[in-house]
Amino acid sequence: MCWRHEDVRVRQRQLEQWFVRVTKYADELLDSLNDQKGGWPDRVITMQRNWIGRSKGAEVDFKIDGEADKTIRIFTTRIDTIYGASSLILAPEHALIAELIECGKASDELKTFVEQQSAIEAADRMAEGKEKLGVFTGMYAINPFNQAKLPIWTANFVLTSYGTGAIMAVPAHDERDFEFSSKYGLPIPRVIVANDFKGDANEPLTEAFTPKDDKCTVINSGEWSGKPVPEAIAAMTAHAEANGFGTSQTNFKIRDWGISRQRAWGTPIPFVHCAKCGIVPVPEDQLPVALPKDLDFASKGAPLAEHEGFVNVTCPTCGAAARRDTDTMDTFVDSSWYYFRYVDPKNEKLPFDPAIAAYWTPVDQYIGGIEHAVLHLIYTRLWTKIMRDLGLLTFGEPVKKLLTQGMVTLASYRCATHDWIYPTEVIDGKCKFCSQPPTVGRIEKMSKSKKNTVDPDEMIRIYGADTVRLFMLFAAPPEKDLEWSEAGAEGAARFLNRVWRIIYKWNDRVNFKFEIQNLEFTDAARALRRKTHQTIKRVTTDIAERMNFNTAVAAMMELTNELYAFDATVKDAATDADKFAVKEAIEALVKLLAPFTPHIAEELWASLGRDEVVVSSRWPAYDAELAKADELEIPVQINGKMAAKVIVAAEISDDDLKAAVLADAKVQAKLADKQIVKTIVVPKRLVNLVVK
RNA sequence: GCGAAAGUGGCGGAACUGGUAGACGCGCUAGACUUAGGAUCUAGUGCCGCAAGGCGUGGGGGUUCGAGUCCCCCCUUUCGCACCA
């Protein structure tokens, strides 16, 4: 039924459509996934690999008994098990079944079965409890390897759209065949055993035995008996090829990409249909084909097809009256290469200048949701390879690094009388309409139907864009889902207020030029400077190398806390050196904050009396010397357990460190009657004493 | 069923190559300031215990001087694929 008109039944129709031959690139799409390792999340690579679904096997022809000129071609990845085949099974849509029905040889049972199955759509057929159902066709096939006579069945679990739409059932070595053959009483002969198998191979199996490796051997298979499985597969495929009844074959799950759409908005497919010349491409000088601006959307059919001026053209080849193709392309076509157009958006002649694309692309860092893992991100890889083969690009992989960001989630609430209610409608744990406590659902992707949403505009109105942004960056690493939290947003606002206050407290004192060489820093001022330079370092690497914005924000919070501590220490008696240290910290903080909270950062920068804007200022550099600690707190372990801590100079040698540890009173007390067997010194990090 | 990712305080999360588990924030506790504050500042906050101390990264084994991190088995959760022969 139509989802918009409940009384309108939807029918399937055959349409002539345009396809992109993905299968031609399937091998490369799969193999070059290996180059993406490290830059792309493993799960995206795995999802694409499964989606492409390459499987190597063989096609084998079985003659039909009594009809010498007819064969059934099956696809198998396990030709080594062909002596274990006890039936052939065809998809209900298989041509041979249709033929049987047509020439009246089909039983009533078979006819009914096929009718029933074809009434159920493929997707639903799998959903129907997956019960395997089948019917014997009355025919037999001859196994080309041993001339065994096998019954031909049809069954719902054999897919018409994969392989040849026909299989050989080897119940002993395939779970599905086992289930089916057990149900219908077909024989289950074993032809594979583990190398260390000791029992009786004629004993009935309780489940299918399916390993495919050289730890298994072929048995009961004539001249092939005794061969390891991989060897048997190769040899038996070669045998089939040599005798003309088989061939090696690779199949893919991925299908060619149907790009035709019958909607008005989209890129027109640039072909013309001519009665004499057939399908003719629109000549290059007439490209691109533009959509007409005066479409009639009230017309009955597709608006483009109804538009006479668009449809009626002359054939580019013979000049006769012809008809323009009225399909438009899938929007995935556009998203497959938009970023290449970005680098040369005004080009009138080409999609983009290859030289410009060579300079700017491939994309260094791409960000998108996981929902694009197998559609957009396969299509764009495919499109890049096609453009490479057209000479537009010099590479086949468009995206070096991929980040799949998480979604914003929230718990949902359901009231017994008011159904789903918004989080804002829960007051003190009760539904605001009826004061009943609602059921708290799981934390999940925000959705309108479950009302577990927050309105971003509303949040921005309350907290400001900077705060909302900062909270989202702080709450979790970008690839993880993020639970929206109003308390968390308030925490972000509080932090920005803290930054604002401490800067405003100091900005009139630090707003002048200092002569650094004349300054004497106190320990506290040196500590603040150290924190400043450590923070610059951390934030820089967290952004640039690790993409961990949450830890970058944490580092800036630490610097702010340090500023407050310093402020409390110096009170109003700040020396020029103190002011310099604060000025250095504030400047760094504002610059580091700018990518996270651009608006407030500009305001603060202006408050420091700067003419330039912070976005065009230079990213701060850190001084490794100043970032270095001058004292270290070294943990001391005894037999690997924490025993004490010693404070030592930063540049201590291993021997001095060991001596300092042994001189420590707490360590000595714990060592009283023990003997040190071994001492492990991790330079400047840890000392572990092994004692007995 | 197959495949992937993940399990760390009351909560969100830190811990980069095996080296002080719990950074930072939320929440909570106490104090200060205040007419008041859900503002702000200061201190505390993994668990058990008065303490000394003990226990702690889903559970169980292992490797190692040392394991949240590495290896094996199991459990749970989330996601993807789901009769692809």
Coordinates of C-alpha atoms (C1' of nucleotides) in Angstrom, one line a residue, chain A residues 43 46-47 55 76-77 126 132 157 159 162 167 176 253 474-475 477 480 487 494 498 501 546 550 554 557-558 561 633 635 637 641 645 680 686 688, chain B residues 1 3-5 11-17 19-21 23-27 39-42 53-55 65-66 78-85:
Chain A
R43 CA 34.4 -1.3 11.1
T46 CA 34.7 -4.5 7.3
M47 CA 31.2 -3.2 6.4
S55 CA 33.3 -15.1 -3.3
T76 CA 29.6 -23.4 -5.7
T77 CA 32.5 -22.4 -3.6
M126 CA 13.5 -14.1 4.2
K132 CA 13.0 -23.8 4.5
F157 CA 16.0 -20.3 0.3
L159 CA 18.1 -16.8 -4.3
Y162 CA 22.8 -14.5 -6.7
I167 CA 22.8 -24.8 -6.3
R176 CA 21.5 -24.7 5.0
K253 CA 27.1 -9.5 -3.5
F474 CA 34.1 18.2 25.6
A475 CA 31.5 15.5 26.5
P477 CA 35.6 12.0 21.7
K480 CA 31.5 8.3 20.1
A487 CA 24.0 20.0 33.4
R494 CA 30.5 28.1 33.9
R498 CA 35.5 31.6 34.7
R501 CA 36.2 36.8 34.7
R546 CA 44.6 12.8 17.9
N550 CA 37.5 16.5 24.8
A554 CA 40.2 19.5 29.7
M557 CA 40.3 24.0 31.9
E558 CA 43.4 23.0 33.8
N561 CA 42.4 26.5 37.2
E633 CA 57.6 12.8 41.6
P635 CA 56.7 6.3 42.2
Q637 CA 57.2 0.0 43.7
K641 CA 53.1 -2.7 44.3
K645 CA 57.0 8.4 46.1
I680 CA 64.3 -1.9 37.7
L686 CA 59.5 4.8 38.0
N688 CA 60.6 -1.0 41.1
Chain B
rG1 C1' 24.5 -17.4 13.2
rG3 C1' 31.6 -9.8 11.6
rA4 C1' 33.1 -5.3 14.3
rA5 C1' 33.5 -2.1 18.4
rC11 C1' 27.3 10.0 35.9
rG12 C1' 30.1 11.8 31.1
rG13 C1' 34.8 10.5 30.4
rA14 C1' 41.0 10.6 31.1
rA15 C1' 45.3 7.3 31.3
rC16 C1' 49.4 8.4 23.9
rU17 C1' 54.5 3.2 23.0
rG19 C1' 55.2 2.0 34.3
rU20 C1' 51.6 6.7 40.2
rA21 C1' 44.2 4.2 37.5
rA23 C1' 42.9 14.0 34.4
rC24 C1' 38.9 17.4 33.2
rG25 C1' 33.7 18.1 33.9
rC26 C1' 28.8 16.9 36.2
rG27 C1' 26.8 15.5 40.8
rA39 C1' 25.9 33.1 41.7
rU40 C1' 31.1 33.0 43.1
rC41 C1' 35.5 31.4 45.8
rU42 C1' 38.1 27.5 49.0
rG53 C1' 45.8 -0.9 56.1
rG54 C1' 43.2 -3.6 52.5
rC55 C1' 40.4 -3.9 47.9
rC65 C1' 59.8 -7.0 37.9
rG66 C1' 55.1 -4.5 36.7
rU78 C1' 25.8 -1.6 21.1
rC79 C1' 26.3 -1.6 15.9
rG80 C1' 26.5 -3.8 10.9
rC81 C1' 25.3 -8.1 7.8
rA82 C1' 21.8 -11.7 7.9
rC83 C1' 19.7 -18.3 3.9
rC84 C1' 24.9 -14.7 -1.0
rA85 C1' 25.8 -21.6 -1.7

